[in-house]
One Martini backbone bead per residue (centre of mass of N, CA, C, O) as a GRO file, in nm:
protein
  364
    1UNK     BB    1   8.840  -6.885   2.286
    2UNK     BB    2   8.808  -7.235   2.351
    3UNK     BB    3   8.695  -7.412   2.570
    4UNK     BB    4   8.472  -7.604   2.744
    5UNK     BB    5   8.196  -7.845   2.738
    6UNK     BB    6   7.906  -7.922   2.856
    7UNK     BB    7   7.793  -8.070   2.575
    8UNK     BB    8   7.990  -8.287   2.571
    9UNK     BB    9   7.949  -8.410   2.857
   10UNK     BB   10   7.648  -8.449   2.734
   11UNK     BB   11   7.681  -8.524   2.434
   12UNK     BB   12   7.439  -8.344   2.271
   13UNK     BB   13   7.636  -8.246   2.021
   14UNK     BB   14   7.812  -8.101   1.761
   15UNK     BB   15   8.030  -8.190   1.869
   16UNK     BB   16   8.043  -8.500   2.147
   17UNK     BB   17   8.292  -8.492   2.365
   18UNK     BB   18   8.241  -8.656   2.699
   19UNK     BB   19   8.463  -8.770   2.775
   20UNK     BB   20   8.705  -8.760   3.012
   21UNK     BB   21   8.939  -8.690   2.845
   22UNK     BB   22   8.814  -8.401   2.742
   23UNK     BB   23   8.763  -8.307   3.047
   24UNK     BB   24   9.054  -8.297   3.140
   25UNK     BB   25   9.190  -8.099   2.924
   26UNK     BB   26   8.925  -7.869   3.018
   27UNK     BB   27   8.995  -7.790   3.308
   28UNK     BB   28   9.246  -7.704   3.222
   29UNK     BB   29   9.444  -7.498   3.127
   30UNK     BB   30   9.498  -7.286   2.806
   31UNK     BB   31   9.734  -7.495   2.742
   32UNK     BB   32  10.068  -7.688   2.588
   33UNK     BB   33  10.000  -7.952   2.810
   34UNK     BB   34  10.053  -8.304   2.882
   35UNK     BB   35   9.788  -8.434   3.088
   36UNK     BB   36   9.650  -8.639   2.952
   37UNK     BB   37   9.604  -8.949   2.961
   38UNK     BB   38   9.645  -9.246   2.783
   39UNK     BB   39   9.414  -9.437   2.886
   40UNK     BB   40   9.209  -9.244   2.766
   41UNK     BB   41   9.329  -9.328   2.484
   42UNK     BB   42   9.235  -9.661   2.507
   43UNK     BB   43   8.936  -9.644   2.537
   44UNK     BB   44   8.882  -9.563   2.256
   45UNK     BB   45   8.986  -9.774   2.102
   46UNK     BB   46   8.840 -10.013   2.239
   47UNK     BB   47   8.564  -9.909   2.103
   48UNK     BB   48   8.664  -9.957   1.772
   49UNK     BB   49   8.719 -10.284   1.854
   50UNK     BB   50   8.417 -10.345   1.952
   51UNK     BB   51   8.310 -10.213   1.635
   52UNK     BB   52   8.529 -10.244   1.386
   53UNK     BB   53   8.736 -10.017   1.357
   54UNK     BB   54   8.920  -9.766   1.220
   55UNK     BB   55   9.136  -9.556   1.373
   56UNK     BB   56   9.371  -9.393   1.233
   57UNK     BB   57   9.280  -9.140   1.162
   58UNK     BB   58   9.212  -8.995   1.414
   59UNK     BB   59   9.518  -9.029   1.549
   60UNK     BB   60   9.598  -8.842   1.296
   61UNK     BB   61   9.456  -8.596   1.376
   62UNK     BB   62   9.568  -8.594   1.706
   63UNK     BB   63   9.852  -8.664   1.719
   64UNK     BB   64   9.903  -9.023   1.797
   65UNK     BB   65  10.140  -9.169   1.880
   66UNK     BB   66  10.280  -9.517   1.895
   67UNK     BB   67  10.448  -9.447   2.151
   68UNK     BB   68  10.257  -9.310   2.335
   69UNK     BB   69  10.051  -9.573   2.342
   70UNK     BB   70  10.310  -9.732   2.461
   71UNK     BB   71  10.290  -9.522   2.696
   72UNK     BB   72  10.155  -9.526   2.984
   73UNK     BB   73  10.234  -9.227   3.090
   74UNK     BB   74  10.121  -9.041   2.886
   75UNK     BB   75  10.046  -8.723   2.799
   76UNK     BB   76   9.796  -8.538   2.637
   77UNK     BB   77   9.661  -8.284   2.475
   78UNK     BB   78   9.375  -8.108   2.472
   79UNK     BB   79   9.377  -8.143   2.152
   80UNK     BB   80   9.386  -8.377   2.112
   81UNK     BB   81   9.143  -8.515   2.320
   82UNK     BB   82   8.938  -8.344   2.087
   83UNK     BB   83   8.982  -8.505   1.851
   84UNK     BB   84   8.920  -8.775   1.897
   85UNK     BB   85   8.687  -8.776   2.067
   86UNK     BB   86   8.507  -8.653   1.839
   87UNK     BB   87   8.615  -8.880   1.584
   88UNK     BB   88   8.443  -9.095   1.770
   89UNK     BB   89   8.166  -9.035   1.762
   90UNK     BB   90   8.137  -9.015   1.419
   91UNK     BB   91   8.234  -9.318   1.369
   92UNK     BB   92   8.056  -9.506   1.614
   93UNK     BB   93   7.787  -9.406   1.702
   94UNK     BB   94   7.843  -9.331   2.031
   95UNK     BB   95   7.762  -9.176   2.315
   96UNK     BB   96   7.940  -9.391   2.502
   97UNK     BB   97   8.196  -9.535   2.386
   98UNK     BB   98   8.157  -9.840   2.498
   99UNK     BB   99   8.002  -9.914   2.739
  100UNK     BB  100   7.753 -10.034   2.631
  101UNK     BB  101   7.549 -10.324   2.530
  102UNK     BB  102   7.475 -10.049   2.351
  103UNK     BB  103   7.404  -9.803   2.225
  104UNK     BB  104   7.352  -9.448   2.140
  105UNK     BB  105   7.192  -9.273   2.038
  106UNK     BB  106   7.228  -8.964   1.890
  107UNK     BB  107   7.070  -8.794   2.136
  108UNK     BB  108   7.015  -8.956   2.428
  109UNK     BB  109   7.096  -8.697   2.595
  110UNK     BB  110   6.918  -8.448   2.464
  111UNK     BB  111   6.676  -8.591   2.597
  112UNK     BB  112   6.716  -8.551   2.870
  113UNK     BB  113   6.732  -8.288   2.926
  114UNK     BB  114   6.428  -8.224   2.793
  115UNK     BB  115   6.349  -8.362   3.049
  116UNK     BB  116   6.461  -8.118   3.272
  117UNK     BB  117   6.420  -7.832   3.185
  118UNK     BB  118   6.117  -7.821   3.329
  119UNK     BB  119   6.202  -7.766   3.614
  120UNK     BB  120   6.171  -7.670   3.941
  121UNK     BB  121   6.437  -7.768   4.004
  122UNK     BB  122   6.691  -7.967   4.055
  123UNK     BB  123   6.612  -8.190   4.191
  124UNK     BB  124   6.393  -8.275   3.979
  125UNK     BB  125   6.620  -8.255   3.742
  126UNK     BB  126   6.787  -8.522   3.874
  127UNK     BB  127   6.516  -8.738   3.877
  128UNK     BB  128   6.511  -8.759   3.625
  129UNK     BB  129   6.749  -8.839   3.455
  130UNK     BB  130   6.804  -9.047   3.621
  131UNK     BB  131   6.547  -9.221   3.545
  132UNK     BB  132   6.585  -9.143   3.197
  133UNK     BB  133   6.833  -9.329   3.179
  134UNK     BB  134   6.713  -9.619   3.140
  135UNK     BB  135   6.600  -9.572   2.861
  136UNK     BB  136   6.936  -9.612   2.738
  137UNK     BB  137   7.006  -9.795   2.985
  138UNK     BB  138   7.103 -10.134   3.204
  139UNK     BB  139   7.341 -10.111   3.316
  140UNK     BB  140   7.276  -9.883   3.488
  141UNK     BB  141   7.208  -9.667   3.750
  142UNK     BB  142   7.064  -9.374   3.895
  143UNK     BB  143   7.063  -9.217   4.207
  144UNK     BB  144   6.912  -8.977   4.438
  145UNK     BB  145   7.015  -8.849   4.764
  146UNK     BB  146   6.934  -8.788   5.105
  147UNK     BB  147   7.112  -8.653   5.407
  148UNK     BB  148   7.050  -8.443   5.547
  149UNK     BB  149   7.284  -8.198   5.388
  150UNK     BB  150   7.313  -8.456   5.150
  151UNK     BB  151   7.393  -8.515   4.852
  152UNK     BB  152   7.377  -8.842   4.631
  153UNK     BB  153   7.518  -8.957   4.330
  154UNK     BB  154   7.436  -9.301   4.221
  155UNK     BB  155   7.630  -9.591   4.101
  156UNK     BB  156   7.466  -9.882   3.962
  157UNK     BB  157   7.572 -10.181   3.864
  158UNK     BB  158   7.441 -10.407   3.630
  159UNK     BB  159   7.715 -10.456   3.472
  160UNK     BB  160   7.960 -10.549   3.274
  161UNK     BB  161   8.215 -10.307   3.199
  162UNK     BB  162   8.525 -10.363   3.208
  163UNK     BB  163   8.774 -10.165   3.083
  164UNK     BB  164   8.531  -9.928   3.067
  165UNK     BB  165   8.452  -9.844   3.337
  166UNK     BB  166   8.579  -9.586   3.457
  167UNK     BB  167   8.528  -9.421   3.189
  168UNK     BB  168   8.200  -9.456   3.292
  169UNK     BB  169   8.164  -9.355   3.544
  170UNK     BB  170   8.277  -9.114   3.543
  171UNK     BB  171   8.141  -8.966   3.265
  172UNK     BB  172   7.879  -8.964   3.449
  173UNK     BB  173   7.931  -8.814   3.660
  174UNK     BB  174   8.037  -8.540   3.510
  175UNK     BB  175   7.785  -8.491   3.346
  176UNK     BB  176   7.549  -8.470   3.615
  177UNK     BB  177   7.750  -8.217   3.718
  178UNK     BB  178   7.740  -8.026   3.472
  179UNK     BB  179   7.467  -7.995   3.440
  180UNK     BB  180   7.378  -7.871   3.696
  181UNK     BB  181   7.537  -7.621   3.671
  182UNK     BB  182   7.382  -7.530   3.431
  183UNK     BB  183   7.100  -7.521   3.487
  184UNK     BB  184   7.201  -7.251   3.741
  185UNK     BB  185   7.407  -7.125   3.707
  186UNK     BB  186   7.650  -7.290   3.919
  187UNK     BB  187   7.862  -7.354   4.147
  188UNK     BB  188   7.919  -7.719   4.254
  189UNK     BB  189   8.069  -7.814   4.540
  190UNK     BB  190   8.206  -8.138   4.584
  191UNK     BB  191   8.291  -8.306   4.839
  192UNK     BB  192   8.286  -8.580   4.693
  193UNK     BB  193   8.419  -8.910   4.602
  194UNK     BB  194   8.372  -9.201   4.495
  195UNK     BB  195   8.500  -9.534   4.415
  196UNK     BB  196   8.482  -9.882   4.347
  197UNK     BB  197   8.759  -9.880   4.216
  198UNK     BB  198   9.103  -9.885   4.195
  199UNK     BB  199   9.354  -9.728   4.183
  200UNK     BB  200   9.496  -9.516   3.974
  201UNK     BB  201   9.784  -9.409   3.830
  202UNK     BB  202   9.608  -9.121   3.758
  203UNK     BB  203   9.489  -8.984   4.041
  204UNK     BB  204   9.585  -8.679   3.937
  205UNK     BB  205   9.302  -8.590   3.814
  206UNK     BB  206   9.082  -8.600   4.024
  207UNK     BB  207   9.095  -8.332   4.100
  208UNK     BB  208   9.017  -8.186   3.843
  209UNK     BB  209   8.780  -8.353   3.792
  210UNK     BB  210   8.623  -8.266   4.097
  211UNK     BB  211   8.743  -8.104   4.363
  212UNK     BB  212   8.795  -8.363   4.543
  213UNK     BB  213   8.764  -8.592   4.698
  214UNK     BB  214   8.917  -8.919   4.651
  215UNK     BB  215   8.779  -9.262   4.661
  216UNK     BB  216   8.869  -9.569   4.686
  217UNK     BB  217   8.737  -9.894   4.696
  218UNK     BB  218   8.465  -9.872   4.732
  219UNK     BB  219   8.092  -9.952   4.769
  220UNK     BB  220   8.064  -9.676   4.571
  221UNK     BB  221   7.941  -9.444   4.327
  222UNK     BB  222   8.001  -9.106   4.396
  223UNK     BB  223   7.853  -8.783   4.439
  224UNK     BB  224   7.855  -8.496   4.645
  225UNK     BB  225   7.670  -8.220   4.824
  226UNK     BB  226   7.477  -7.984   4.872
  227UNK     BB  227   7.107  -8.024   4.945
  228UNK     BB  228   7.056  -7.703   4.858
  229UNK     BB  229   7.074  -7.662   4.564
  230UNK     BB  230   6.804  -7.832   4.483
  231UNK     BB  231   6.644  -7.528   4.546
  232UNK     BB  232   6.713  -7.428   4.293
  233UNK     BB  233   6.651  -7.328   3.991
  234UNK     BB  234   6.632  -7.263   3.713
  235UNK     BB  235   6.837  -7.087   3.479
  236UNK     BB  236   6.692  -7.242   3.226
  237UNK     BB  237   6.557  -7.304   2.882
  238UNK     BB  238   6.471  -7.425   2.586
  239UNK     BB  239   6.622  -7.189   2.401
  240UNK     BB  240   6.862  -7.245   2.553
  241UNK     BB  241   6.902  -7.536   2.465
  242UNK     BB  242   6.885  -7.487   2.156
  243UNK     BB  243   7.142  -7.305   2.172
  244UNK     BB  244   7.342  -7.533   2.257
  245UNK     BB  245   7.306  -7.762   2.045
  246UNK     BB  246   7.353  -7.601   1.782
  247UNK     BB  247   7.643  -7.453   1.897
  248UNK     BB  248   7.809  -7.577   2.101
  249UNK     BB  249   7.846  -7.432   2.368
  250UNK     BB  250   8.138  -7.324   2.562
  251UNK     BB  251   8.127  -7.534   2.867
  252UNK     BB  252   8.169  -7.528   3.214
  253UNK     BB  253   8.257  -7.599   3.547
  254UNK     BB  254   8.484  -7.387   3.547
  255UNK     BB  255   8.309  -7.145   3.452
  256UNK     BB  256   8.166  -7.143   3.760
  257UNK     BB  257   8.240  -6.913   4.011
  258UNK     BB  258   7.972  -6.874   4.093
  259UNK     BB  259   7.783  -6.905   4.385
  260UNK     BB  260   7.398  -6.917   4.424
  261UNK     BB  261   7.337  -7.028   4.709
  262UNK     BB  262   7.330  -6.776   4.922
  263UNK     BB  263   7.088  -6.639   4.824
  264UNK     BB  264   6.918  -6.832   4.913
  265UNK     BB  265   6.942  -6.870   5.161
  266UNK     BB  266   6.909  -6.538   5.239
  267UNK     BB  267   6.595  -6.580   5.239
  268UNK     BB  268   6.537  -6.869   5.401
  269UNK     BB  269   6.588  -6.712   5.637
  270UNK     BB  270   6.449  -6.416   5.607
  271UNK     BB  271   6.165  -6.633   5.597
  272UNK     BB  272   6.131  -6.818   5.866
  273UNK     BB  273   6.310  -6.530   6.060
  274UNK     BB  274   6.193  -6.210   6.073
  275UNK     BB  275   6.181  -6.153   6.380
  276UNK     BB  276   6.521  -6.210   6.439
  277UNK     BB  277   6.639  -6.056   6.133
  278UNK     BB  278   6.765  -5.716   6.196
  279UNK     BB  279   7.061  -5.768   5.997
  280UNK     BB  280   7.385  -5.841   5.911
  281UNK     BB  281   7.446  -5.983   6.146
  282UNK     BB  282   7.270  -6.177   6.175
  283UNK     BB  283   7.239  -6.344   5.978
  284UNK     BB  284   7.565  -6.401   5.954
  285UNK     BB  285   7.547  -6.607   6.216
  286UNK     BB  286   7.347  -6.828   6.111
  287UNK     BB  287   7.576  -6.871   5.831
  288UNK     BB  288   7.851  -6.872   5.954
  289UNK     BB  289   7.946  -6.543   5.886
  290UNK     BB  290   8.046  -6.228   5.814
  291UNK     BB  291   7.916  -5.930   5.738
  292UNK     BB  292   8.140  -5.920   5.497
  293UNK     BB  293   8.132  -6.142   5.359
  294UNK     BB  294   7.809  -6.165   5.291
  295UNK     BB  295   7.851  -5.920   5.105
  296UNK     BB  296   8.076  -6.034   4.911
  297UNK     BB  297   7.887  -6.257   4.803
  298UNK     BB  298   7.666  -6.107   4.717
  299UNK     BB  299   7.811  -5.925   4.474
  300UNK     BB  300   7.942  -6.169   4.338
  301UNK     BB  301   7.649  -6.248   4.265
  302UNK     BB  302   7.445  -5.989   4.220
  303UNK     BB  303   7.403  -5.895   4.521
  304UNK     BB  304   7.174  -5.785   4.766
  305UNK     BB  305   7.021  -5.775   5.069
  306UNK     BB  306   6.845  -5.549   5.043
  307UNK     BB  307   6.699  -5.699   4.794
  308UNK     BB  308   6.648  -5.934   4.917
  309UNK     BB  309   6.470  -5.818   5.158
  310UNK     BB  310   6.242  -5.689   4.979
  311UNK     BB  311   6.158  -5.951   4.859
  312UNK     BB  312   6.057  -6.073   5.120
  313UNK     BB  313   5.891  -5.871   5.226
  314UNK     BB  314   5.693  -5.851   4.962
  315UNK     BB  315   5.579  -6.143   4.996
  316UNK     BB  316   5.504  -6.102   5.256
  317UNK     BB  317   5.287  -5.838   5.270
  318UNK     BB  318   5.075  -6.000   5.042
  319UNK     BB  319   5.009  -6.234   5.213
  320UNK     BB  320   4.893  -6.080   5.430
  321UNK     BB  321   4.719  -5.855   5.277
  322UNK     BB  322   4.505  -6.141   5.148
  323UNK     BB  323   4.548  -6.372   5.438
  324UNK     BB  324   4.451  -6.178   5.637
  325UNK     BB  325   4.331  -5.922   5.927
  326UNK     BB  326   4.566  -5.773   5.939
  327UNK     BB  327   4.690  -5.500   6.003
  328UNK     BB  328   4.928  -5.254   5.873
  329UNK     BB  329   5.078  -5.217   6.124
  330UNK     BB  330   5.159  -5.573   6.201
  331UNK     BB  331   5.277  -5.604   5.914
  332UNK     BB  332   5.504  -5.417   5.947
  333UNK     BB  333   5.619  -5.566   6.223
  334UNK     BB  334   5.654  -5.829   6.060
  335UNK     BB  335   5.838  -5.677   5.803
  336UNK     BB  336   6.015  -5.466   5.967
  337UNK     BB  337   5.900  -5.221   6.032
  338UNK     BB  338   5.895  -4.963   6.243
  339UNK     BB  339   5.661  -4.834   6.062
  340UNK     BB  340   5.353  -4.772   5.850
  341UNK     BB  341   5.503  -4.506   5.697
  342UNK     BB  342   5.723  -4.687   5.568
  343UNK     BB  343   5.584  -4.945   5.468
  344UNK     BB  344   5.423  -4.783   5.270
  345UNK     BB  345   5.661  -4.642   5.105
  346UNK     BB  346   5.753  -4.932   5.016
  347UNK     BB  347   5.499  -5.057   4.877
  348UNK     BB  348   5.459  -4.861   4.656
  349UNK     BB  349   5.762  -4.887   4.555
  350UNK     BB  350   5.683  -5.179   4.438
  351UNK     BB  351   5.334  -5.171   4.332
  352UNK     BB  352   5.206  -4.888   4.319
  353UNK     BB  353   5.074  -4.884   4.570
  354UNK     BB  354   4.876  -4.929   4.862
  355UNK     BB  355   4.783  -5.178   5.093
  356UNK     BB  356   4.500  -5.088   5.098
  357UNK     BB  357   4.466  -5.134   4.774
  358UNK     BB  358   4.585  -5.422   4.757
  359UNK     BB  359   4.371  -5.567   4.934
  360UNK     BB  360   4.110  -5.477   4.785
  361UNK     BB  361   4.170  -5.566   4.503
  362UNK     BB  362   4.247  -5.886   4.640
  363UNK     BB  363   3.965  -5.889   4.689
  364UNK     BB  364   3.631  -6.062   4.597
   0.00000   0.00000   0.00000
């Protein structure tokens, strides 16, 4: 069974269907309902007509009859808006499907990924993208804010959009979260949704696309989450993103129904404040969730508390033992054990070696 893919959405792929289309009709079910607006294969012919080539083809291929474009409410299915979408890719050689004043070449999403894929961690890889947007065009501007805890992703027009304004702003900012989600292989759910445009007549797939409240005529375009993601490493690498590109692997957001932030949450936890987080009820209260909740999504996580915890004393013990002259007992019961005979024999096996041999070795 074909999903949807994220490479869709980033365009860099062969097809590379990213319209905002293609993504209503892959977020929904994989059933033959018509669910996707007709606007959105408006926006696609408008981009045909501003480069002067016949739809026709493209059309018949998924089977977009001329009563269903002429009527303003229709709806069609997942199939035809990812034929359409991929024959406009390809025909039209232009990865933004008519959005700015100039194409997009061939690769131009492509390029962005790999220049974020060697990021340390989310945040700096969605500065660059942000960043290295301009490079391929300067209608719009992206630009990454923190505020307490809310990141937001916000899209600054620098030109007039005209009718294709909606279907690229959407589309760019599912793209940019799209990508975020790929990146660390986790759900990342958004508290908001803001768009500076009208409220549209088919308001009701942006639940589907964005998955949070979604508020129109605002002051600007953008989109929100934990700033707390920022901070997860990438668990993507160049094969990785390599075997993305050539094999056009059908991947989507709704694809990634773990969220991977609580692994870290409960690290930087239990690394902030060893002292005062001696159980799994401290730690729970801590996250504002019960003992059971904190177990339960760790597990659904592939993880669990006691290796995240040897993960974080195993790295205390490390550079206490490295860094300091404290005693191997001090070291124990900074890192949680009862007594240094306990502390031995979990540092053992940890490292193969005993802490005064770990710290002999790494003395000059």
């Amino acid at each position: 069974m074909r999903q949807a893919s994220i490479l869709h959405d980033l365009m860099i792929s062969n097809p590379p269907p990213s319209s905002v289309d293609h993504l209503v009709q892959h977020c929904l079910p994989r059933i033959a309902k018509a669910l996707t607006p007709i606007a959105f294969v408006q926006c696609i012919l408008a981009a045909y007509t501003k480069y002067g080539i016949d739809p026709t083809q493209a059309l018949a291929e998924a089977q977009i009859t001329p009563d269903q474009l002429a009527n303003s409410e229709a709806r069609i299915t997942a199939g035809q808006m990812e034929k359409i979408s991929g024959a406009a890719m390809r025909q039209l050689d232009d990865e933004g499907l008519g959005w700015f004043s100039r194409r997009l070449p061939w690769g131009s999403y492509g390029m962005l990924a790999r220049a974020s894929i060697s990021a340390p961690n989310l945040g700096v890889a969605l500065k660059r993208w942000c960043r290295h947007h301009r490079l391929i065009t300067d209608d719009i501007v992206l630009s990454l804010s923190v505020h307490d805890d809310t990141a937001t992703v916000t899209i600054t027009e620098q030109a007039q959009l005209g009718t294709l304004r909606e279907f690229c702003l959407v589309s760019v900012l599912r793209n940019i979260h799209g990508l975020a989600c790929w990146l660390i292989d986790s759900r990342i759910p958004l508290t908001a949704a803001h768009f500076a445009f009208s409220t549209p007549a088919h308001q009701d797939i942006y639940q589907v696309l964005f998955s949070a409240p979604a508020h129109f005529q605002q002051g600007l375009t953008a989109i929100s989450f934990d700033s707390h993601y920022l901070h997860l490493p990438l668990r993507r690498d160049e094969p990785a993103l390599c075997q993305m590109l050539q094999r056009a692997l059908p991947l989507t957001v709704l694809q990634y129904r773990r969220d991977r932030l609580l692994v870290q949450r409960v690290r930087q936890a239990l690394a902030s404040q060893p002292d005062h987080i001696h159980c799994a009820e401290d730690l729970a209260t801590r996250l504002a969730m019960s003992a059971r909740t904190l177990h339960r999504q760790l597990k659904s996580e592939g993880a669990s508390l006691q290796a995240i915890k040897d993960e974080v004393r195993q790295a205390r013990a490390c550079e206490l033992l490295l860094r300091s002259q404290r005693s191997i007992q001090q070291i124990a019961q900074a890192t949680g054990f009862h007594n240094e005979k306990s502390f031995s024999r979990a540092f053992r096996g940890w490292r193969g070696q005993s802490p005064s041999e770990y710290r002999r070795a790494g003395k000059p």
